[in-house]
Coordinates of C-alpha atoms and ligand atoms in Angstrom, one line a residue:
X182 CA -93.3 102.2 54.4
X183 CA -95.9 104.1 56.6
X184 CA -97.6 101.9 58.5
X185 CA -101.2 102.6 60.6
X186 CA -100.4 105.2 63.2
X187 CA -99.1 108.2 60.3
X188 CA -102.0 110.2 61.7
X189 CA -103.8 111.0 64.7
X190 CA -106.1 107.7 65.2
X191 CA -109.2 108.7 67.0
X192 CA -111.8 106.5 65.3
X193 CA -115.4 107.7 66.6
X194 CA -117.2 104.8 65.9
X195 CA -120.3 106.2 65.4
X196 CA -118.7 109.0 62.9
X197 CA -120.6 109.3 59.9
X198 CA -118.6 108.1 57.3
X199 CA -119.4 110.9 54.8
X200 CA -117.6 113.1 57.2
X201 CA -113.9 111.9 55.8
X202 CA -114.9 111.9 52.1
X203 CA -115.5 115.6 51.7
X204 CA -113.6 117.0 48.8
X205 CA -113.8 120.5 46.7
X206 CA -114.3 119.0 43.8
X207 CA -113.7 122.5 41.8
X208 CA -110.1 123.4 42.2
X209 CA -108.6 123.0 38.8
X210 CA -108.8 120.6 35.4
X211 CA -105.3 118.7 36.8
X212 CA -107.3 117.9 40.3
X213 CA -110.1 116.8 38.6
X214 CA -108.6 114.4 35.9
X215 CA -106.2 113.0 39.3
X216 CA -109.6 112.9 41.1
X217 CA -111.6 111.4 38.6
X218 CA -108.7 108.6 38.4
X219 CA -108.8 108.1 41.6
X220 CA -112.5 107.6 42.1
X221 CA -112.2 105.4 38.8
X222 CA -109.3 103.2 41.0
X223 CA -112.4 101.9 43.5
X224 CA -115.2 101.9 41.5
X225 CA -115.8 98.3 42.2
X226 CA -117.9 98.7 45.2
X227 CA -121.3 97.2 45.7
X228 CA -122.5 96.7 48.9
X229 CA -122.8 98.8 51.5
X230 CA -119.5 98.0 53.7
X231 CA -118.1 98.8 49.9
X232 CA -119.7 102.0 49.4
X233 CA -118.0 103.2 52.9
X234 CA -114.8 102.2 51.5
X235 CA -115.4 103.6 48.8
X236 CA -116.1 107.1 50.3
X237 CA -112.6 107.1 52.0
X238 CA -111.1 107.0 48.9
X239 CA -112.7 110.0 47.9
X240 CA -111.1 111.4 51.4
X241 CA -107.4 109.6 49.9
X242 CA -108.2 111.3 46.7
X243 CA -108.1 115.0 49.0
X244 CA -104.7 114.2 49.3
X245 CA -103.2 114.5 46.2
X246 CA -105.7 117.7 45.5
X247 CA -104.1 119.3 48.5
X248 CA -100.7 119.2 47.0
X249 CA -102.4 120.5 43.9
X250 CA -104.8 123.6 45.4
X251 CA -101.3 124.2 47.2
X252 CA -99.2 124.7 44.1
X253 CA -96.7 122.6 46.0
X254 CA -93.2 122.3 44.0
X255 CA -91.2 119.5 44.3
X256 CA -87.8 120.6 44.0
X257 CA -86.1 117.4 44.1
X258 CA -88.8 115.0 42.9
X259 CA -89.5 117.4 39.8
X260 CA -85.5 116.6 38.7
X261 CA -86.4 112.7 39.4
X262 CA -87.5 110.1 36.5
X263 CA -90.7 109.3 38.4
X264 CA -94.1 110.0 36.5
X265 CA -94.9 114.0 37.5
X266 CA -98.4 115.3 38.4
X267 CA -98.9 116.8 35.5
X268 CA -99.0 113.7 33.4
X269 CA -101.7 111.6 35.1
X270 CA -104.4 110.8 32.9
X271 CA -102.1 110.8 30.0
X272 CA -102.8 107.5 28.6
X273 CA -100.4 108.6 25.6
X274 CA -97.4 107.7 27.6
X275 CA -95.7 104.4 27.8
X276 CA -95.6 102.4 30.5
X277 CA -92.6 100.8 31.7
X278 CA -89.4 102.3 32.3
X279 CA -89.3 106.3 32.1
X280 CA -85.5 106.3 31.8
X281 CA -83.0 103.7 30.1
X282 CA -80.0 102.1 32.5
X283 CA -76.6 104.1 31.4
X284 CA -73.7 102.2 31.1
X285 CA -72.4 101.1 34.7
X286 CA -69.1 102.9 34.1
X287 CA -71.2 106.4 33.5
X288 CA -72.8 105.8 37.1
X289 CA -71.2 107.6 39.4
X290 CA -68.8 105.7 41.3
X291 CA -68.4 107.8 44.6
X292 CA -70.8 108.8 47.3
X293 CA -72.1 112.1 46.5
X294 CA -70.8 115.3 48.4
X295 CA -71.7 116.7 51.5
X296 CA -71.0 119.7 53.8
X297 CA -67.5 118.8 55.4
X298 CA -69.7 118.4 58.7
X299 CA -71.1 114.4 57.9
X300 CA -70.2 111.2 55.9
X301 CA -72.0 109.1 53.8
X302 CA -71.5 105.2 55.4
X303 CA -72.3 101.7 54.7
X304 CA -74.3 100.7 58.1
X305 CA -72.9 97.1 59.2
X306 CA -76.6 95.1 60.2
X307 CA -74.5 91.9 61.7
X308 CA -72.5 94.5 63.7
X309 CA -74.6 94.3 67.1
X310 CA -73.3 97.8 67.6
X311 CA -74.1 99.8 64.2
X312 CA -77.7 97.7 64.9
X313 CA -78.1 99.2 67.7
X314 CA -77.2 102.5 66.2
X315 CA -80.0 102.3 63.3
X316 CA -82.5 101.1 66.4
X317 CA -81.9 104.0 68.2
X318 CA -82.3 106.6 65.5
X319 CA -85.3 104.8 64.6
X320 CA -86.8 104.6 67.9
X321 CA -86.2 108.1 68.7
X322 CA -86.6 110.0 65.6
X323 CA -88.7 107.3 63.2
X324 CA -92.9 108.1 62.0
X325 CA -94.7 109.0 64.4
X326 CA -98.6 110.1 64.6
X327 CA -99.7 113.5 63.9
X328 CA -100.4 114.0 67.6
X329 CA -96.6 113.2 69.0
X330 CA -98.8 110.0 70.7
X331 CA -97.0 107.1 69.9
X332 CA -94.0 106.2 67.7
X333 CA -92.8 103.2 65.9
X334 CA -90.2 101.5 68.0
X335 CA -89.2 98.4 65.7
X336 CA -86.9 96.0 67.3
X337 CA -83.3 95.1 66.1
X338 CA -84.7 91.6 64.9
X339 CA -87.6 93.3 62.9
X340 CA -84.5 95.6 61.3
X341 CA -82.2 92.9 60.4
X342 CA -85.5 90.7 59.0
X343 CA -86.9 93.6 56.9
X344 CA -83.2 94.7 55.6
X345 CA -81.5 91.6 55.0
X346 CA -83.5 89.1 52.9
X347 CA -81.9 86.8 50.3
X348 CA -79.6 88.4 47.9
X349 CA -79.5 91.8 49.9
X350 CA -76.6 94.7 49.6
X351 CA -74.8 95.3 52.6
X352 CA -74.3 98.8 50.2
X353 CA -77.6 99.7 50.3
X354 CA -77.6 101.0 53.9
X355 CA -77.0 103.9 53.4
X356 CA -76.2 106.3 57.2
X357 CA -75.3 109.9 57.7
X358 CA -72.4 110.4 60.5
X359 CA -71.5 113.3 61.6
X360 CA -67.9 113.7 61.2
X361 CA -66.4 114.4 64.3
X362 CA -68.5 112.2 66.8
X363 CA -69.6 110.0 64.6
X364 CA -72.6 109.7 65.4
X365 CA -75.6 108.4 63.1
X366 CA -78.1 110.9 62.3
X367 CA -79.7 109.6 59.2
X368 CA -80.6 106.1 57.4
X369 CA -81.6 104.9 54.3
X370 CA -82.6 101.0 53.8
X371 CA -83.3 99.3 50.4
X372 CA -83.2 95.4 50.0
X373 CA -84.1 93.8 46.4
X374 CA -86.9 92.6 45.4
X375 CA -88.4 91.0 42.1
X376 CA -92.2 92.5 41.2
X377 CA -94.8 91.8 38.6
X378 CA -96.1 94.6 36.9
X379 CA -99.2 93.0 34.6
X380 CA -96.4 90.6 33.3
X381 CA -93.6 92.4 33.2
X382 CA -91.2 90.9 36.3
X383 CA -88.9 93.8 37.2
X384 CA -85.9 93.5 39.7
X385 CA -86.1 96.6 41.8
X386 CA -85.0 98.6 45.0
X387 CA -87.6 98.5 47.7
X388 CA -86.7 101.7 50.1
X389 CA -87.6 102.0 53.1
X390 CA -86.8 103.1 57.0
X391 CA -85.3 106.6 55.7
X392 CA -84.9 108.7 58.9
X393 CA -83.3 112.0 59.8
X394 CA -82.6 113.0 63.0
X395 CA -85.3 115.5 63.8
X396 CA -82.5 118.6 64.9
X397 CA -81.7 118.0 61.1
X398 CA -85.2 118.6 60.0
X399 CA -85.6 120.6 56.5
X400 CA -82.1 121.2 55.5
X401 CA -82.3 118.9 52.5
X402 CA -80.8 115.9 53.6
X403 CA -83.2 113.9 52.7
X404 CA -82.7 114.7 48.6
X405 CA -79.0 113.6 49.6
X406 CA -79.8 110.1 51.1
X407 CA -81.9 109.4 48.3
X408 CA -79.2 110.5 45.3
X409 CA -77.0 108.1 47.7
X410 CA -78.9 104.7 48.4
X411 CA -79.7 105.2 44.3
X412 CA -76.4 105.6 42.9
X413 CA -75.8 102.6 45.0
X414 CA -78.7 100.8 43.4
X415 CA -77.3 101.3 40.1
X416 CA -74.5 100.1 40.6
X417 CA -75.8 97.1 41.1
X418 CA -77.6 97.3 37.6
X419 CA -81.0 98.0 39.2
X420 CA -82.7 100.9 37.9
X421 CA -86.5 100.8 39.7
X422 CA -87.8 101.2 42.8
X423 CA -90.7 101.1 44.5
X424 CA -91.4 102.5 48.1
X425 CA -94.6 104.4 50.1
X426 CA -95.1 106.9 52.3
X427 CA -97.9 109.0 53.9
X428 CA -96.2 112.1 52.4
X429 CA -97.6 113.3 48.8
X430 CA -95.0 113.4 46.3
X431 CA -94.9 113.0 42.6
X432 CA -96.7 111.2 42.4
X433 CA -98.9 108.1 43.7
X434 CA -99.6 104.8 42.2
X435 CA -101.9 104.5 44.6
X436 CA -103.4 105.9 47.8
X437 CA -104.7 103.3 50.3
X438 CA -106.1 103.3 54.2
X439 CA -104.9 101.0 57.1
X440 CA -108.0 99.7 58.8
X441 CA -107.7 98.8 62.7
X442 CA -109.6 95.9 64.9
X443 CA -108.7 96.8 68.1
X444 CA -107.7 93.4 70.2
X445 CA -107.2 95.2 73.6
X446 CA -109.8 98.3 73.8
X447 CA -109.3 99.1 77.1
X448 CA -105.5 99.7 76.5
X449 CA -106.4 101.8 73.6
X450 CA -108.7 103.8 74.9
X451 CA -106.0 104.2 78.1
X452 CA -103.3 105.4 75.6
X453 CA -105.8 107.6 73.1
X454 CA -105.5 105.7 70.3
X455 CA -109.3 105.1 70.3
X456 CA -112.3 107.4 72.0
X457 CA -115.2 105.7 73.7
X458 CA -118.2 107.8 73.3
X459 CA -119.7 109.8 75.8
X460 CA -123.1 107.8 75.6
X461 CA -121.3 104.3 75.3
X462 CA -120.1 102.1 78.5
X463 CA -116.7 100.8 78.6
X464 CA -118.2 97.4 79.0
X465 CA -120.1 97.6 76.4
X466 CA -117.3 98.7 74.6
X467 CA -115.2 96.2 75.4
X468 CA -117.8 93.1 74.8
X469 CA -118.4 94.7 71.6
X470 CA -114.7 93.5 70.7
X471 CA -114.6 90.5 72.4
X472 CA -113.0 87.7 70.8
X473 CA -113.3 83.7 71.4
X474 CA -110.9 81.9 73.3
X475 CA -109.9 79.6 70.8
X476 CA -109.8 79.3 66.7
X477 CA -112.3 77.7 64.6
X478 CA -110.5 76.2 62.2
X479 CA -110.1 72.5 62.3
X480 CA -106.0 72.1 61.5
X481 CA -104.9 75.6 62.2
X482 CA -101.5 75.4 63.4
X483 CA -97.7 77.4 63.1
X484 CA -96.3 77.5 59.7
X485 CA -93.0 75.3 59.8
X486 CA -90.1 74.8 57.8
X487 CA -91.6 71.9 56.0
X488 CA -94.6 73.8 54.6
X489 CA -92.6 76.4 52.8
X490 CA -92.6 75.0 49.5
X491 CA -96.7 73.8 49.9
X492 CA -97.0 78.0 51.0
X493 CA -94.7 79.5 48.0
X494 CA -97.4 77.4 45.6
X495 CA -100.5 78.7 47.3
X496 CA -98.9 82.0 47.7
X497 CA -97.7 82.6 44.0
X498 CA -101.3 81.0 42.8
X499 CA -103.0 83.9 44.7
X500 CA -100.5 86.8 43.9
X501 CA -101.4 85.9 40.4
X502 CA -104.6 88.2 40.3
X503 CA -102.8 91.2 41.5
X504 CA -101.9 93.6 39.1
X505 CA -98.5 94.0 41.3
X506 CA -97.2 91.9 43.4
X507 CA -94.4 90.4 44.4
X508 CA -92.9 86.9 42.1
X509 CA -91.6 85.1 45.9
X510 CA -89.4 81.9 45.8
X511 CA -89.1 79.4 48.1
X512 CA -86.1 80.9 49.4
X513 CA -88.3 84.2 49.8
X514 CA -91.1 82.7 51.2
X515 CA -88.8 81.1 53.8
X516 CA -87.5 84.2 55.1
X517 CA -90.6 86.4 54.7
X518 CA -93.3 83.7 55.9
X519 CA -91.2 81.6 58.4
X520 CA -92.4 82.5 61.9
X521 CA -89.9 84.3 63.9
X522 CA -90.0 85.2 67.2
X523 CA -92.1 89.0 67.9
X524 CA -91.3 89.6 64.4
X525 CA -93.4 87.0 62.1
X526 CA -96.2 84.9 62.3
X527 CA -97.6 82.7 60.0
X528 CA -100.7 80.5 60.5
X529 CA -101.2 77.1 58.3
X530 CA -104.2 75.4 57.7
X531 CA -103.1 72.0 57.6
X532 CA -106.4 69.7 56.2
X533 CA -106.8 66.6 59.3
X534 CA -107.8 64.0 56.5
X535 CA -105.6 64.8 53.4
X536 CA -102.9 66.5 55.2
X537 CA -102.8 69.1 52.7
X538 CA -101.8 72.9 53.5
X539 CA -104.8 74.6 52.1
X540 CA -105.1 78.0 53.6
X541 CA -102.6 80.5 55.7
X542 CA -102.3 83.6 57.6
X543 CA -99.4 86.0 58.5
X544 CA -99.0 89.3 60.8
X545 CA -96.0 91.1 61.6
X546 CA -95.4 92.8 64.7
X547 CA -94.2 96.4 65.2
X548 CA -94.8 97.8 68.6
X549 CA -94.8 101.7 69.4
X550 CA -93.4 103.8 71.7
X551 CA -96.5 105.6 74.0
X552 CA -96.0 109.1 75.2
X553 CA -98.3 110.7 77.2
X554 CA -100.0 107.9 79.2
X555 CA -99.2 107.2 82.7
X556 CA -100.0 103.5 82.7
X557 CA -98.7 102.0 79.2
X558 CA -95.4 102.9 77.5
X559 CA -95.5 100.3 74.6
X560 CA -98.3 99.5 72.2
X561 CA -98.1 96.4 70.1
X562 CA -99.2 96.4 66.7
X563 CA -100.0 93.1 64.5
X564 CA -100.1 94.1 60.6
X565 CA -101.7 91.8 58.8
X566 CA -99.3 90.5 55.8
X567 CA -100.4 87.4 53.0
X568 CA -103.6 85.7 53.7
X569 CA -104.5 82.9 51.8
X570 CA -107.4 80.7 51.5
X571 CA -108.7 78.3 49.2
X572 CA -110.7 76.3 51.8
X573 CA -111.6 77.9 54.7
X574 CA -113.8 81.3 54.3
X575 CA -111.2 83.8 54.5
X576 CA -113.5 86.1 57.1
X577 CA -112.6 82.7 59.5
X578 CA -108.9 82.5 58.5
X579 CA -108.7 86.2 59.7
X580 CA -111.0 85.4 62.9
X581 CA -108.8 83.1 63.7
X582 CA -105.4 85.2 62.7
X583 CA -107.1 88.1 65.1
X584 CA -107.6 85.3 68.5
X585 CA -103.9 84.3 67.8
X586 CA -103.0 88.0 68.0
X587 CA -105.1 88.8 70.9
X588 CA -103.4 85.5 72.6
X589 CA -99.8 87.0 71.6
X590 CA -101.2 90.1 73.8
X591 CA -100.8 92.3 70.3
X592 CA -103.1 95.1 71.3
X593 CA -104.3 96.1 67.5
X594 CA -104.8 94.4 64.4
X595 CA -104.1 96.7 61.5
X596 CA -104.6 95.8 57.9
X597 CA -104.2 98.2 54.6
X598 CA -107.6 97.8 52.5
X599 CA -104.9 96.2 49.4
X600 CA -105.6 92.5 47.9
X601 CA -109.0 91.1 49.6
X602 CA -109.0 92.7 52.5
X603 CA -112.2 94.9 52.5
X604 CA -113.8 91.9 52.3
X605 CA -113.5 90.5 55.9
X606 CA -113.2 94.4 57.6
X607 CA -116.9 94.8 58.7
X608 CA -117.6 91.7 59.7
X609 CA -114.7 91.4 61.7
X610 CA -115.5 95.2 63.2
X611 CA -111.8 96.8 61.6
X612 CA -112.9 100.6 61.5
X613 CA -110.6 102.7 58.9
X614 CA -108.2 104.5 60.7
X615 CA -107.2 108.2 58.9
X616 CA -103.4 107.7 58.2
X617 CA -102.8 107.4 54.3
X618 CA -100.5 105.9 52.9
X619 CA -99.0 106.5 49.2
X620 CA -97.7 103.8 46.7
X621 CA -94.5 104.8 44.6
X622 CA -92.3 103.7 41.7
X623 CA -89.3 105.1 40.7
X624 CA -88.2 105.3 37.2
X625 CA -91.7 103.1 36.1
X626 CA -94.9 105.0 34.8
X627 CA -98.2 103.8 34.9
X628 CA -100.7 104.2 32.4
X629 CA -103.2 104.5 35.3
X630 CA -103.5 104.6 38.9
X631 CA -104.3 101.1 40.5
X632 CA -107.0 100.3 43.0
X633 CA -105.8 99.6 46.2
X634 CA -107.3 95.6 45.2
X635 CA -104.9 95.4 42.6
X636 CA -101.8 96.0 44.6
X637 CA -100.4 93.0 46.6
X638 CA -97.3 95.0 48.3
X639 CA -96.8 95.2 51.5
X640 CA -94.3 97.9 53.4
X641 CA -93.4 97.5 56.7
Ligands
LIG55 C1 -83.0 103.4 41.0 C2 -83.0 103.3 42.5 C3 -83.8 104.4 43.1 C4 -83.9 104.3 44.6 C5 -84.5 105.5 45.3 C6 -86.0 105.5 45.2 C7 -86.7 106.7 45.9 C8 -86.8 106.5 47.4 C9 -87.5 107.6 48.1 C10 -87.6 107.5 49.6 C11 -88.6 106.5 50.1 C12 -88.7 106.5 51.6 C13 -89.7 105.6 52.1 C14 -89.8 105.8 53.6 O1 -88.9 105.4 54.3 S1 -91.2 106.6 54.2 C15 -90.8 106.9 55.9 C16 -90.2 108.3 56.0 N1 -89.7 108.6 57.3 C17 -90.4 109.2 58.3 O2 -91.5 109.7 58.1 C18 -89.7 109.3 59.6 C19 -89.8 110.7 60.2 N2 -89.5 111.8 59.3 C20 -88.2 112.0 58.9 O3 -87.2 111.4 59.3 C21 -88.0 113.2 58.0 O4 -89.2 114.0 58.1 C22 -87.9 112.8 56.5 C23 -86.5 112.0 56.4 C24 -89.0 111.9 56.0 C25 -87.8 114.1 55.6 O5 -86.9 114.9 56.1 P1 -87.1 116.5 56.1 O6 -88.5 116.8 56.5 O7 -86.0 117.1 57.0 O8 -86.9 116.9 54.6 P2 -85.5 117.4 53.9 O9 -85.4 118.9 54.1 O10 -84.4 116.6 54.3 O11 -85.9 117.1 52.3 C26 -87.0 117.7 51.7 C27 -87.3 116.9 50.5 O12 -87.6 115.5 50.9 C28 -88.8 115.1 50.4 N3 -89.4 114.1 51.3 C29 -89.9 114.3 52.5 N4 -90.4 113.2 53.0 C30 -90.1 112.2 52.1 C31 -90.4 110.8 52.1 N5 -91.0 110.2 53.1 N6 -90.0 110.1 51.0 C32 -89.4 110.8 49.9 N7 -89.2 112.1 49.9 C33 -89.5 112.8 51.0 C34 -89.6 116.4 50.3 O13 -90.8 116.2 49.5 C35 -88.6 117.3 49.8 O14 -88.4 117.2 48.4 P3 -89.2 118.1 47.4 O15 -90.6 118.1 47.7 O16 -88.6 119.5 47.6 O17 -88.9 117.6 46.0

């Protein structure tokens, strides 16, 4: 996952948009066919608030030509069954898997090889100490933003949520020790996770939180890890996978933007996530983000345990129009949706005359360290998860999702521009933030890229 702050954030809010779309369109046949896709993947916009999405695409698009104009190789990924660069816009191949599952016996059955200096280990999440282990590699070596600003400090709870759901392999995280000490230095995660692809329902790997301590930069331990967490997929029979990052690598599904609506201006101003122009006042600045006290919606309360099976029906009825998303249970939606404490929150809207759920909301909550501010050392982040509505205007649902988050004291309300979420961004003031984040799957090809509307995948 690569959540909001992959890149330096300074959102100028009076920025011309054209500024982030510019692109040489004239590097070479392979970048235009992958740019041409990529414009093709948002071509769906109409009104203006559209056409400025729209534009950052072209700036996503960039991306992928960079790596191109570069001549980057791929050492590792160019050896992995994962579509290559070179075969975008070939419509000739199949889609679906790219390699077939080998017998289980013909899967290697022991962790791969490493210098004599570090082991390959199973990390223990109920162990209170090897959680604390994974916490603290995170939280000191984990994504950070271009700038060294701030860092993602996710807490144990968020760990143990996000890598044990139902039905998840204790196997599949995956740490580097070093020998002698012992101590951790790198992680893998992956939990399973069942995904509709058009109608295909395919039982994958979703990998995540892979982190290498940064005195172990470039020394190709990340190719290791991988090899690692998949021979231990296999061995469970599971041959996909599907995972993002802000890094370009053979090769995107699909590119997509976090937006931000900044809930605490002052604070992010203090800590230079945002600018205030030199013209503008903070006051002005912060009435301009001002939010009301209290939520519209008549019957807008906590999701509890008794509305998980009235949220799994809404939930799978709206994932339907997706071209992926996930296929969530009950037993899923339990564990994902539940509200839990600084990790979850989930927002029902419970109808006062027929008692029906008919709409909901749901954030997560990752905070991040702060360097380089005297006054603030945390920032809190809300990420804006499944939002449903079949009642209530969704641009209310997520007005009221944003006064619950300012009331939590969540300083920033980020949300990716996937499923229908351009539709509420300007009128709820999100501006697009530059990070970009890339869609993957592993041993899957697509015919074609998606648009970031078709996707209904969220990383954390
Ligand atoms: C069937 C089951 C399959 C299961 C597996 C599915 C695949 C899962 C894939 C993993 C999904 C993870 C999802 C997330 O968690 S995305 C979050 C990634 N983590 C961070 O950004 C945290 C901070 N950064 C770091 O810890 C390091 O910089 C990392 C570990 C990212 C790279 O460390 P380092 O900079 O020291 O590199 P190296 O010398 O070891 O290795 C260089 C090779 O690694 C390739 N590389 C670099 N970054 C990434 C990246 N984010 N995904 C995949 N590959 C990446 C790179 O292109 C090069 O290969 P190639 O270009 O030469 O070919």
């Amino acid at each position: 996952m690569v959540p909001a702050l992959t890149s330096s954030f300074i959102y100028d809010f009076e920025l011309p948009l054209q500024n982030i779309g510019i692109v040489d369109r004239h590097c070479c046949s392979s970048c235009e066919s992958e740019l041409s896709l990529l414009r093709m993947a948002d071509n769906e916009s109409n009104t203006s608030s559209e056409k400025e999405i729209e534009m950052s695409i072209d700036a996503l698009a960039s991306t992928v030509q960079e790596s191109f104009s570069l001549s980057k190789r791929h050492k590792f990924w160019e050896t992995q069954p994962v579509s290559q660069f070179n075969d975008l816009g070939d419509t000739s191949l199949p889609e679906g898997p790219i390699q077939q599952p080998t017998p289980l016996t013909e899967v290697k059955h022991e962790p791969y090889n490493l210098s004599a200096a570090y082991e390959l280990v199973t990390c223990d999440l109920d162990s209170e100490e090897v959680c604390s282990e994974i916490y603290t590699l995170l939280t000191n070596h984990y994504i950070e933003d271009i700038d060294s600003l701030f860092r993602f400090d996710y807490s144990k709870e968020f760990l143990r949520w996000a890598l044990c759901p139902p039905g998840y392999f204790r196997s599949w995280h995956v740490g580097l020790r070093v020998k002698t000490s012992k101590k951790l230095v790198a992680f893998i995660g992956g939990i399973p996770a069942k995904i509709r692809i058009r109608d295909a329902v395919v039982l994958l790997a979703e990998i995540n939180f892979l982190c290498v301590h940064k005195k172990l930069r470039s020394r190709r331990l990340t190719p290791v890890m991988i090899k690692e967490v998949s021979r231990r997929v296999r061995m469970e029979n599971i041959w996909q996978a599907a995972y993002t990052s802000s890094v370009v690598l053979p090769t995107p599904i699909t590119t997509c933007q976090y937006w931000h609506r900044f809930l605490n201006p002052k604070k992010l101003i203090d800590v230079g996530f945002s600018r205030i122009d030199a013209w503008d006042t903070m006051t002005r600045y912060i009435n301009f983000y001002k939010l009301p006290e209290q939520t519209a919606t008549p019957g807008f309360r906590k999701m509890e345990p008794h509305d998980v099976p009235a949220v799994t029906r809404l939930l799978r009825n709206y994932l339907k129009q997706f071209v992926m998303a996930p296929d969530f249970d009950e037993n899923e939606v339990e564990h994902w949706l539940l509200p839990k404490e600084d990790v979850m929150d989930t927002y029902v809207v419970e109808s006062p005359e027929s008692h029906e759920v008919t709409d909901f909301c749901s954030f997560y909550t990752v905070p991040c360290s702060v360097f380089g501010s005297q006054n603030h050392s945390i920032l809190k982040g809300a990420f804006s998860y499944y939002n449903v509505s079949t009642k209530t205007p969704l641009v209310q649902l997520m007005s009221d999702a944003l006064v619950v988050a300012k009331k939590k004291d969540l300083d920033v309300f980020n949300a990716l521009h996937i499923m229908l979420n351009k539709t509420f961004f300007s009128e709820l003031k999100f501006a697009p933030g530059e990070g970009k984040l890339n869609y993957y799957l592993y041993n899957y090809r697509l015919k074609h890229v998606l648009r970031p509307s078709e996707i209904a995948l969220l990383p954390f």
